[in-house]
Tab-separated table of C-alpha atoms and ligand atoms in Angstrom:
chain	number	residue	atom	x	y	z
P	13	MET	CA	13.730	42.809	-29.439
P	14	LYS	CA	11.530	45.888	-28.943
P	15	LYS	CA	8.068	45.588	-30.355
P	16	GLU	CA	5.376	48.081	-31.078
P	17	ILE	CA	2.053	47.509	-29.348
P	18	LYS	CA	-1.221	49.318	-29.814
P	19	PHE	CA	-3.854	49.286	-27.132
P	20	ASN	CA	-6.526	51.353	-25.542
P	21	LEU	CA	-5.815	52.906	-22.160
P	22	ASN	CA	-8.740	54.582	-20.411
P	23	GLY	CA	-10.372	55.359	-23.732
P	24	GLU	CA	-7.240	56.667	-25.398
P	25	ALA	CA	-5.440	54.880	-28.233
P	26	ILE	CA	-1.831	54.258	-27.311
P	27	THR	CA	1.055	53.130	-29.490
P	28	LEU	CA	4.161	52.199	-27.607
P	29	GLU	CA	7.420	50.347	-28.134
P	30	VAL	CA	8.036	47.830	-25.377
P	31	ASN	CA	10.597	45.217	-24.534
P	32	PRO	CA	9.101	41.761	-23.974
P	33	ASN	CA	10.391	41.798	-20.394
P	34	GLU	CA	8.589	44.974	-19.376
P	35	VAL	CA	5.806	44.361	-16.896
P	36	LEU	CA	2.454	46.082	-17.413
P	37	LEU	CA	2.481	47.668	-13.947
P	38	GLU	CA	5.833	49.262	-14.622
P	39	VAL	CA	4.795	50.552	-18.048
P	40	LEU	CA	1.540	52.013	-16.747
P	41	ARG	CA	3.199	53.824	-13.864
P	42	ASP	CA	6.562	54.836	-15.240
P	43	ARG	CA	5.922	55.329	-18.918
P	44	LEU	CA	2.265	56.273	-19.138
P	45	GLY	CA	1.774	58.109	-15.855
P	46	ALA	CA	-1.140	56.014	-14.627
P	47	LYS	CA	-0.229	55.969	-10.952
P	48	SER	CA	-3.325	54.337	-9.453
P	49	PRO	CA	-1.992	50.776	-9.744
P	50	LYS	CA	0.708	50.300	-7.132
P	51	CYS	CA	3.332	47.721	-6.425
P	52	GLY	CA	2.605	46.046	-3.121
P	53	CYS	CA	3.919	42.502	-3.319
P	54	ASP	CA	4.968	42.189	-6.965
P	55	LYS	CA	3.770	38.566	-7.064
P	56	GLY	CA	0.007	38.509	-7.356
P	57	ASP	CA	-0.927	38.286	-3.700
P	58	CYS	CA	-2.048	41.759	-2.631
P	59	GLY	CA	-4.197	43.329	-5.363
P	60	THR	CA	-2.758	46.849	-5.184
P	61	CYS	CA	-1.637	46.654	-8.830
P	62	THR	CA	-5.156	45.823	-10.070
P	63	VAL	CA	-6.241	47.136	-13.470
P	64	MET	CA	-8.907	45.937	-15.869
P	65	ILE	CA	-8.193	44.219	-19.163
P	66	ASN	CA	-11.289	43.975	-21.349
P	67	GLY	CA	-13.505	44.616	-18.308
P	68	LYS	CA	-11.902	42.020	-16.036
P	69	THR	CA	-9.628	42.794	-13.133
P	70	VAL	CA	-6.097	41.453	-13.408
P	71	ARG	CA	-2.887	41.747	-11.445
P	72	SER	CA	-0.779	44.055	-13.594
P	73	CYS	CA	2.380	42.896	-11.789
P	74	LEU	CA	1.876	39.497	-13.462
P	75	VAL	CA	1.115	40.699	-16.970
P	76	LEU	CA	3.752	41.480	-19.561
P	77	ALA	CA	3.083	44.811	-21.237
P	78	ILE	CA	3.501	43.172	-24.617
P	79	GLU	CA	0.499	40.910	-23.891
P	80	ILE	CA	-1.928	43.838	-24.000
P	81	ASP	CA	-1.421	44.520	-27.690
P	82	GLY	CA	-4.921	45.011	-29.096
P	83	GLN	CA	-6.588	44.958	-25.672
P	84	GLU	CA	-8.494	47.516	-23.663
P	85	VAL	CA	-6.956	48.541	-20.368
P	86	VAL	CA	-8.738	50.563	-17.716
P	87	THR	CA	-7.122	51.865	-14.550
P	88	LEU	CA	-8.932	53.657	-11.753
P	89	GLU	CA	-8.157	56.946	-13.519
P	90	GLY	CA	-10.308	55.744	-16.408
P	91	LEU	CA	-13.368	55.138	-14.230
P	92	MET	CA	-13.375	58.731	-13.109
P	93	ASP	CA	-13.886	60.576	-16.381
P	94	SER	CA	-16.999	62.247	-15.068
P	95	GLY	CA	-15.847	62.611	-11.487
P	96	LEU	CA	-16.231	60.230	-8.590
P	97	THR	CA	-18.416	57.194	-9.173
P	98	PRO	CA	-21.304	56.466	-6.783
P	99	LEU	CA	-19.191	53.627	-5.414
P	100	GLN	CA	-16.320	55.971	-4.645
P	101	LYS	CA	-18.722	58.431	-2.995
P	102	SER	CA	-19.997	55.625	-0.823
P	103	PHE	CA	-16.419	54.757	0.153
P	104	ILE	CA	-15.860	58.391	1.185
P	105	GLU	CA	-19.094	58.465	3.185
P	106	HIS	CA	-18.100	55.340	5.049
P	107	ASN	CA	-14.581	56.562	5.635
P	108	SER	CA	-13.553	53.282	4.046
P	109	PHE	CA	-9.833	53.923	3.632
P	110	GLN	CA	-7.051	55.227	5.792
P	111	CYS	CA	-3.804	55.267	3.823
P	112	GLY	CA	-5.616	54.435	0.585
P	113	PHE	CA	-2.924	52.167	-0.813
P	114	CYS	CA	-5.435	49.370	-1.364
P	115	ALA	CA	-8.168	51.683	-2.651
P	116	PRO	CA	-7.634	51.388	-6.428
P	117	GLY	CA	-7.712	47.595	-6.255
P	118	MET	CA	-10.724	47.580	-3.961
P	119	ILE	CA	-12.643	50.035	-6.148
P	120	LEU	CA	-11.898	48.189	-9.391
P	121	SER	CA	-12.738	44.816	-7.842
P	122	ALA	CA	-16.022	46.142	-6.448
P	123	THR	CA	-16.810	47.769	-9.798
P	124	GLU	CA	-16.290	44.442	-11.564
P	125	LEU	CA	-18.534	42.689	-9.042
P	126	LEU	CA	-21.329	45.251	-9.352
P	127	ALA	CA	-21.236	45.057	-13.139
P	128	LYS	CA	-22.140	41.356	-12.876
P	129	ASN	CA	-24.240	41.376	-9.738
P	130	GLN	CA	-26.166	44.474	-8.663
P	131	LYS	CA	-27.325	43.000	-5.372
P	132	PRO	CA	-24.404	41.012	-4.009
P	133	LYS	CA	-24.673	39.292	-0.652
P	134	ARG	CA	-22.130	40.173	1.990
P	135	GLU	CA	-20.270	36.899	1.390
P	136	GLU	CA	-20.169	37.606	-2.332
P	137	ILE	CA	-18.648	41.008	-1.645
P	138	GLN	CA	-16.081	39.419	0.655
P	139	GLU	CA	-15.197	36.877	-1.963
P	140	ALA	CA	-14.889	39.464	-4.721
P	141	LEU	CA	-12.549	41.568	-2.590
P	142	SER	CA	-10.532	38.692	-1.206
P	143	GLY	CA	-6.955	38.896	-2.375
P	144	ASN	CA	-7.061	42.685	-2.064
P	145	LEU	CA	-5.142	43.174	1.129
P	146	CYS	CA	-5.856	46.165	3.342
P	147	ARG	CA	-3.508	46.736	6.250
P	148	CYS	CA	-5.398	49.658	7.769
P	149	THR	CA	-9.130	49.249	8.028
P	150	GLY	CA	-9.977	45.674	8.907
P	151	TYR	CA	-12.151	45.609	5.746
P	152	THR	CA	-15.439	46.319	7.549
P	153	PRO	CA	-15.904	49.942	6.354
P	154	ILE	CA	-15.006	48.863	2.811
P	155	ILE	CA	-17.620	46.110	2.761
P	156	ASP	CA	-20.185	48.361	4.482
P	157	ALA	CA	-19.756	50.986	1.766
P	158	ILE	CA	-20.587	48.447	-0.920
P	159	THR	CA	-23.484	46.864	0.978
P	160	ASN	CA	-25.004	50.261	1.663
P	161	LEU	CA	-24.782	51.315	-1.939
P	162	THR	CA	-26.559	48.205	-3.157
P	163	LYS	CA	-29.265	47.711	-0.579
O	13	MET	CA	12.866	44.867	-4.893
O	14	GLU	CA	12.871	48.370	-3.542
O	15	ASN	CA	9.532	49.879	-2.855
O	16	ASN	CA	8.417	53.119	-1.349
O	17	PHE	CA	5.089	54.129	0.043
O	18	PHE	CA	3.752	55.390	-3.266
O	19	GLY	CA	4.096	52.058	-4.949
O	20	GLU	CA	7.110	52.886	-7.094
O	21	TYR	CA	8.270	49.846	-8.943
O	22	LYS	CA	12.013	49.666	-8.721
O	23	VAL	CA	13.372	46.427	-10.152
O	24	PRO	CA	12.071	45.308	-13.531
O	25	ILE	CA	12.670	41.861	-14.998
O	26	ILE	CA	16.372	41.766	-15.855
O	27	HIS	CA	16.333	38.579	-17.880
O	28	LYS	CA	15.839	39.234	-21.596
O	29	PHE	CA	13.670	37.116	-23.837
O	30	ASP	CA	11.778	37.303	-27.077
O	31	TYR	CA	7.995	37.174	-27.301
O	32	LEU	CA	5.826	35.492	-29.913
O	33	LYS	CA	2.084	35.105	-30.190
O	34	PRO	CA	1.456	32.369	-32.757
O	35	LYS	CA	-1.794	32.272	-34.715
O	36	SER	CA	-1.960	28.524	-35.150
O	37	ILE	CA	-1.008	25.447	-33.158
O	38	ASP	CA	1.414	24.418	-35.930
O	39	GLU	CA	3.146	27.769	-35.742
O	40	ALA	CA	3.374	27.412	-31.964
O	41	LEU	CA	4.855	23.924	-32.273
O	42	THR	CA	7.454	25.095	-34.767
O	43	VAL	CA	8.617	27.850	-32.420
O	44	LEU	CA	8.647	25.461	-29.472
O	45	ALA	CA	10.725	22.955	-31.447
O	46	GLN	CA	13.171	25.532	-32.757
O	47	SER	CA	13.943	27.513	-29.631
O	48	LYS	CA	16.390	26.384	-27.002
O	49	ASN	CA	14.444	27.170	-23.898
O	50	PRO	CA	10.919	28.303	-24.678
O	51	ALA	CA	8.282	29.066	-22.043
O	52	ILE	CA	4.580	28.773	-22.774
O	53	LEU	CA	2.489	31.702	-21.572
O	54	ALA	CA	-1.250	31.473	-20.959
O	55	GLY	CA	-2.439	33.463	-17.935
O	56	GLY	CA	1.071	34.240	-16.770
O	57	THR	CA	0.148	34.203	-13.083
O	58	ASP	CA	2.816	31.564	-12.434
O	59	LEU	CA	5.141	32.189	-15.352
O	60	VAL	CA	5.698	35.935	-14.915
O	61	ASP	CA	6.390	35.389	-11.236
O	62	MET	CA	8.832	32.580	-12.018
O	63	ILE	CA	10.659	34.762	-14.545
O	64	LYS	CA	10.876	37.544	-11.947
O	65	GLU	CA	12.331	35.078	-9.477
O	66	ASN	CA	14.736	33.712	-12.107
O	67	VAL	CA	13.328	30.215	-11.603
O	68	VAL	CA	12.630	30.161	-15.329
O	69	GLN	CA	14.886	31.880	-17.850
O	70	PRO	CA	13.294	31.452	-21.254
O	71	ASP	CA	14.839	32.625	-24.514
O	72	VAL	CA	11.380	33.018	-25.937
O	73	VAL	CA	7.946	33.347	-24.378
O	74	VAL	CA	5.230	31.806	-26.524
O	75	ASP	CA	1.854	33.387	-25.780
O	76	ILE	CA	-0.922	30.911	-26.621
O	77	LYS	CA	-3.787	33.351	-26.040
O	78	GLY	CA	-4.061	33.866	-29.783
O	79	LEU	CA	-5.008	30.213	-30.365
O	80	ASP	CA	-8.800	30.340	-30.401
O	81	ALA	CA	-9.130	26.558	-30.572
O	82	LEU	CA	-7.687	26.392	-27.071
O	83	ASN	CA	-10.191	28.795	-25.554
O	84	GLN	CA	-13.053	26.338	-25.545
O	85	ILE	CA	-15.048	24.469	-22.964
O	86	LYS	CA	-16.791	21.672	-24.889
O	87	PHE	CA	-18.977	18.747	-23.910
O	88	GLU	CA	-18.945	16.078	-26.617
O	89	ASN	CA	-19.242	12.282	-26.544
O	90	ASP	CA	-19.827	12.375	-22.807
O	91	THR	CA	-16.482	14.057	-22.282
O	92	LEU	CA	-15.680	17.547	-21.110
O	93	PHE	CA	-12.805	19.275	-22.857
O	94	ILE	CA	-11.176	22.230	-21.143
O	95	GLY	CA	-8.814	24.003	-23.533
O	96	ALA	CA	-5.441	25.320	-22.462
O	97	GLY	CA	-6.641	28.914	-22.658
O	98	VAL	CA	-9.647	28.433	-20.373
O	99	THR	CA	-9.393	30.441	-17.160
O	100	PHE	CA	-10.891	29.603	-13.789
O	101	SER	CA	-13.303	32.529	-14.263
O	102	ASP	CA	-14.429	31.009	-17.584
O	103	LEU	CA	-15.216	27.791	-15.709
O	104	ILE	CA	-17.165	29.629	-13.009
O	105	GLU	CA	-19.275	31.349	-15.651
O	106	SER	CA	-19.789	28.292	-17.881
O	107	LYS	CA	-23.273	26.796	-18.169
O	108	ILE	CA	-21.880	23.379	-19.078
O	109	ILE	CA	-19.833	23.365	-15.884
O	110	LYS	CA	-22.747	24.460	-13.679
O	111	GLU	CA	-25.031	21.807	-15.130
O	112	LYS	CA	-22.746	18.827	-15.588
O	113	TYR	CA	-19.687	19.387	-13.430
O	114	PRO	CA	-20.825	21.622	-10.555
O	115	VAL	CA	-17.912	20.467	-8.440
O	116	ILE	CA	-15.552	22.154	-10.931
O	117	PHE	CA	-17.426	25.373	-10.211
O	118	GLU	CA	-16.842	24.651	-6.516
O	119	ILE	CA	-13.113	24.113	-7.126
O	120	ALA	CA	-12.652	27.153	-9.361
O	121	LYS	CA	-14.281	29.393	-6.738
O	122	THR	CA	-11.532	28.496	-4.269
O	123	VAL	CA	-8.623	29.265	-6.583
O	124	ALA	CA	-6.747	32.373	-5.419
O	125	SER	CA	-8.660	35.621	-6.043
O	126	VAL	CA	-10.872	36.996	-8.805
O	127	GLY	CA	-7.962	38.958	-10.294
O	128	ILE	CA	-5.927	35.756	-10.572
O	129	ARG	CA	-8.848	33.578	-11.724
O	130	ASN	CA	-9.480	36.022	-14.574
O	131	ARG	CA	-6.066	35.047	-16.000
O	132	ALA	CA	-4.992	31.710	-14.539
O	133	THR	CA	-5.846	28.529	-16.437
O	134	VAL	CA	-6.465	24.933	-15.358
O	135	VAL	CA	-3.876	23.738	-17.842
O	136	GLY	CA	-1.329	26.264	-16.598
O	137	ASN	CA	-2.038	25.045	-13.084
O	138	ILE	CA	-1.279	21.409	-13.958
O	139	CYS	CA	1.753	22.401	-16.035
O	140	SER	CA	3.274	24.332	-13.130
O	141	ALA	CA	2.485	21.179	-11.123
O	142	LEU	CA	3.128	22.609	-7.683
O	143	PRO	CA	1.970	20.122	-5.036
O	144	CYS	CA	-0.563	22.615	-3.646
O	145	MET	CA	-2.283	23.096	-7.036
O	146	ASP	CA	-6.072	22.951	-6.972
O	147	SER	CA	-6.524	21.232	-10.339
O	148	GLY	CA	-4.547	18.075	-9.506
O	149	PRO	CA	-7.285	16.240	-7.583
O	150	LEU	CA	-9.758	17.287	-10.285
O	151	LEU	CA	-7.822	15.477	-12.982
O	152	SER	CA	-7.117	12.484	-10.845
O	153	ALA	CA	-10.683	11.974	-9.544
O	154	TYR	CA	-12.242	12.334	-12.987
O	155	ASP	CA	-9.715	9.949	-14.592
O	156	ALA	CA	-8.909	12.791	-16.934
O	157	SER	CA	-6.402	12.734	-19.746
O	158	VAL	CA	-4.047	15.439	-20.890
O	159	THR	CA	-3.901	16.154	-24.617
O	160	ILE	CA	-0.445	17.043	-25.808
O	161	ALA	CA	0.395	18.296	-29.285
O	162	GLY	CA	3.864	17.838	-30.692
O	163	GLN	CA	5.488	17.958	-34.089
O	164	LYS	CA	5.046	14.200	-34.404
O	165	GLY	CA	1.332	14.385	-33.653
O	166	THR	CA	-0.976	14.393	-30.701
O	167	ARG	CA	-0.846	12.103	-27.695
O	168	ASN	CA	-3.174	11.644	-24.745
O	169	ILE	CA	-1.848	10.621	-21.389
O	170	PRO	CA	-3.774	9.764	-18.236
O	171	ALA	CA	-3.593	12.105	-15.263
O	172	ALA	CA	-1.814	9.431	-13.220
O	173	GLU	CA	1.108	9.525	-15.660
O	174	TRP	CA	1.100	13.271	-16.122
O	175	PHE	CA	2.287	14.298	-12.660
O	176	ILE	CA	5.815	13.057	-12.041
O	177	ALA	CA	7.160	15.198	-9.208
O	178	PRO	CA	6.754	18.748	-7.927
O	179	ARG	CA	7.135	21.065	-10.949
O	180	LYS	CA	7.773	18.029	-13.142
O	181	THR	CA	5.288	16.641	-15.651
O	182	ALA	CA	5.340	14.275	-18.601
O	183	LEU	CA	5.550	17.200	-21.037
O	184	GLN	CA	8.529	16.908	-23.352
O	185	LYS	CA	10.516	19.700	-24.921
O	186	GLY	CA	8.739	21.044	-27.998
O	187	GLU	CA	5.298	19.903	-26.887
O	188	LEU	CA	2.211	21.925	-26.019
O	189	VAL	CA	-0.717	20.882	-23.857
O	190	THR	CA	-3.838	21.771	-25.802
O	191	GLY	CA	-6.308	20.810	-23.094
O	192	VAL	CA	-7.617	18.245	-20.654
O	193	SER	CA	-10.512	15.828	-21.152
O	194	LEU	CA	-12.742	14.674	-18.326
O	195	PRO	CA	-15.024	11.720	-19.103
O	196	TYR	CA	-18.463	12.149	-17.589
O	197	PRO	CA	-19.014	9.319	-15.089
O	198	LYS	CA	-21.460	6.758	-16.442
O	199	VAL	CA	-23.741	6.761	-13.412
O	200	LYS	CA	-25.439	9.576	-11.536
O	201	HIS	CA	-22.992	11.155	-9.136
O	202	ALA	CA	-22.248	14.110	-6.910
O	203	GLY	CA	-19.039	15.621	-5.656
O	204	CYS	CA	-17.533	17.600	-2.847
O	205	TRP	CA	-14.411	19.732	-2.915
O	206	ILE	CA	-12.721	20.851	0.265
O	207	LYS	CA	-9.750	23.182	0.298
O	208	LEU	CA	-8.131	23.855	3.621
O	209	GLY	CA	-6.271	27.141	3.933
O	210	ARG	CA	-5.007	29.236	6.803
O	211	TYR	CA	-8.034	31.505	6.530
O	212	THR	CA	-11.116	31.911	4.383
O	213	GLY	CA	-10.206	33.844	1.297
O	214	GLU	CA	-7.167	33.769	-0.914
O	215	ASP	CA	-4.567	31.222	0.168
O	216	LEU	CA	-2.702	28.227	-1.163
O	217	ALA	CA	-3.969	24.883	0.086
O	218	GLN	CA	-2.745	23.090	3.174
O	219	VAL	CA	-4.818	20.078	2.181
O	220	ASN	CA	-7.116	19.584	-0.817
O	221	LEU	CA	-9.698	16.871	-1.178
O	222	LEU	CA	-12.096	15.935	-3.937
O	223	ILE	CA	-14.669	13.196	-3.439
O	224	LEU	CA	-17.055	11.911	-6.084
O	225	ALA	CA	-19.903	9.737	-4.813
O	226	MET	CA	-21.542	7.537	-7.447
O	227	ALA	CA	-25.055	6.162	-7.447
O	228	ASP	CA	-23.644	2.618	-7.834
O	229	GLY	CA	-22.088	2.876	-4.390
O	230	THR	CA	-18.534	3.562	-5.543
O	231	PHE	CA	-16.402	6.554	-4.705
O	232	ARG	CA	-13.466	8.407	-6.160
O	233	ILE	CA	-11.235	10.104	-3.670
O	234	SER	CA	-8.314	12.331	-4.484
O	235	PHE	CA	-6.068	14.369	-2.191
O	236	GLY	CA	-3.848	17.311	-3.083
O	237	ALA	CA	-1.066	19.197	-1.270
O	238	VAL	CA	-0.258	16.183	0.914
O	239	ALA	CA	2.285	14.428	-1.315
O	240	PRO	CA	4.578	15.407	-4.204
O	241	VAL	CA	1.784	14.675	-6.706
O	242	PRO	CA	-2.001	14.292	-6.361
O	243	VAL	CA	-2.998	11.097	-4.555
O	244	ARG	CA	-5.857	8.975	-5.764
O	245	ALA	CA	-6.771	7.076	-2.577
O	246	LYS	CA	-7.239	3.635	-4.124
O	247	LYS	CA	-6.938	1.708	-0.867
O	248	ILE	CA	-9.748	3.688	0.679
O	249	GLU	CA	-11.854	3.335	-2.451
O	250	LYS	CA	-11.324	-0.435	-2.329
O	251	LEU	CA	-12.392	-0.527	1.301
O	252	ILE	CA	-15.601	1.485	0.961
O	253	ASN	CA	-16.807	0.818	-2.601
O	254	GLY	CA	-20.121	-0.999	-2.542
O	255	GLN	CA	-20.260	-1.001	1.252
O	256	ALA	CA	-22.821	0.589	3.530
O	257	ILE	CA	-21.190	3.793	4.723
O	258	THR	CA	-21.334	3.388	8.482
O	259	PRO	CA	-19.478	5.397	11.145
O	260	SER	CA	-17.204	2.422	11.802
O	261	LEU	CA	-16.321	2.078	8.122
O	262	ILE	CA	-15.514	5.788	7.983
O	263	GLU	CA	-13.244	5.309	11.001
O	264	LYS	CA	-11.403	2.489	9.242
O	265	ALA	CA	-11.078	4.587	6.110
O	266	LYS	CA	-9.700	7.487	8.143
O	267	GLN	CA	-6.972	5.197	9.493
O	268	LEU	CA	-6.084	4.222	5.925
O	269	ILE	CA	-5.458	7.876	5.054
O	270	GLU	CA	-2.184	7.490	6.964
O	271	GLU	CA	-1.059	4.965	4.359
O	272	GLU	CA	-2.256	6.999	1.401
O	273	ILE	CA	-0.770	10.441	1.937
O	274	LYS	CA	2.664	11.781	2.920
O	275	PRO	CA	2.228	15.359	4.056
O	276	ILE	CA	5.230	17.537	4.838
O	277	THR	CA	5.751	20.427	7.216
O	278	ASP	CA	6.156	23.802	5.573
O	279	VAL	CA	5.280	27.438	6.141
O	280	ARG	CA	1.572	26.732	5.726
O	281	ALA	CA	1.134	23.810	8.131
O	282	THR	CA	2.836	20.976	9.979
O	283	LYS	CA	2.585	17.447	8.671
O	284	GLU	CA	0.698	16.377	11.792
O	285	TYR	CA	-1.911	19.081	11.290
O	286	ARG	CA	-2.287	18.184	7.628
O	287	MET	CA	-2.740	14.511	8.497
O	288	HIS	CA	-5.299	15.290	11.187
O	289	MET	CA	-7.260	17.638	8.974
O	290	ALA	CA	-7.187	15.261	6.017
O	291	LYS	CA	-9.186	12.851	8.167
O	292	VAL	CA	-11.640	15.509	9.321
O	293	MET	CA	-12.074	16.666	5.739
O	294	PHE	CA	-12.593	13.124	4.516
O	295	GLU	CA	-15.449	12.554	6.937
O	296	ARG	CA	-17.148	15.859	6.156
O	297	GLY	CA	-16.563	15.472	2.439
O	298	MET	CA	-18.109	12.013	2.428
O	299	ASN	CA	-21.185	13.322	4.246
O	300	ALA	CA	-21.567	16.254	1.886
O	301	ALA	CA	-20.999	14.219	-1.286
O	302	ILE	CA	-23.480	11.547	-0.218
O	303	SER	CA	-26.095	14.126	0.785
O	304	ARG	CA	-25.676	15.891	-2.521
O	305	LEU	CA	-26.086	12.605	-4.329
O	306	ASN	CA	-29.377	12.218	-2.488
O	307	GLY	CA	-30.516	15.647	-3.605
O	308	CYS	CA	-29.821	17.525	-0.398
O	309	GLY	CA	-26.643	18.697	1.286
O	310	PRO	CA	-24.917	22.056	1.048
O	311	GLU	CA	-25.201	24.053	-2.172
O	312	TYR	CA	-22.136	23.769	-4.435
O	313	GLY	CA	-19.732	26.539	-3.573
O	314	THR	CA	-20.369	26.389	0.178
O	315	SER	CA	-17.374	25.286	2.170
O	316	VAL	CA	-17.946	22.414	4.575
O	317	ILE	CA	-14.834	23.120	6.589
W	406	LIG	S1	1.631	44.055	-6.568
W	406	LIG	FE1	0.471	42.855	-7.906
W	406	LIG	S2	-0.718	41.684	-6.567
W	406	LIG	FE2	0.602	42.710	-5.217
W	407	LIG	S1	-6.487	51.797	3.620
W	407	LIG	FE1	-4.398	51.393	3.969
W	407	LIG	S2	-4.174	49.484	3.033
W	407	LIG	FE2	-6.279	49.773	2.899
């Protein structure tokens, strides 16, 4: 039942044998050491497992690892090749996170938004982040960090 | 599932299955016909969850993302075709949708979150056929048909016959939905979509409503999440079609909603609240759809609730 898949993870070519029932989140964390995606709800509701497939954010808890054969996967680790991004710096300046559990999902979702829309309105930022649950901050410092960066 | 603070994933999917990604529809149909209990995978946002929960226990998962013919949004012969691989994000970004079916843009924007919309498909949504689905009223209001491929050929069935019960559709074993077709209404028209949730942002619907207002004075009204399957409100349409839309007519129509829908009480709302809000939504939706038809009204994508 095992199958070999080849894909690109954060710029690196990976070849891996997976079982069809292995979930992407599990493979990224446990087999490939990419620990930024986290398991919050395990059913698509919270956004903490967010990664990008071909430039689009997805919930890695709802993707089978075998599906990413031939695709390009980016986790937060992959955005940081040359250090913190301006977006991340803005999050630090605004003290946007407390525990940080939601941070990878928030950062990837905001990155996806800014790639499409350099000057998002506040409502557009809210919509882009919705479905990324944060239990600590009340969202305001997260949204402020993005608004400030783009104004 | 065990979970610690660092997001360790403790319980993988136990159920074992095979995985195939066919390159042609014929190949897909052969696999579907030959396996005992196949599951069709498009976005996976429902399916993977259902496998985790053991609601579905497939022997083989057939990934249709390799079928390019299904990834299209086409407008031909005054009909919109949305292929089975088309995601809600594809719809939001589509020029055809923005120009010809802006209310689909409005619907797609309310589906879950960006991370889900980037994977989830309209066809997957109607195949899962949960009562709270957002695509049900879309199919029913547009008099859409579902195109189903099988080893004996292709058949088209109207939306009204597609939805049978919660999680139950007209799809037979061995068949594959290739897409849905939405005929473009013959007269100028405008629409309004209202999704009621517990809060703004990602949630499943408590009540869904799609209204299309036509320049010939007719309306198409379809409710979701307030009955086992989407409800096309024919009695209300009969009452208001061709009439001057006055406050008293709206009041009469609101009373009729009680005959059209059968909401239940669940974790998201009580049946009384759903009934009450369906009426409020109907009135606001009518106003918005009519204003849009007259070239004003709220921009598509702005919630009127
Ligand atoms: S863990 Fe995937 S969305 Fe919550
Ligand atoms: S900072 Fe703790 S969940 Fe967002």
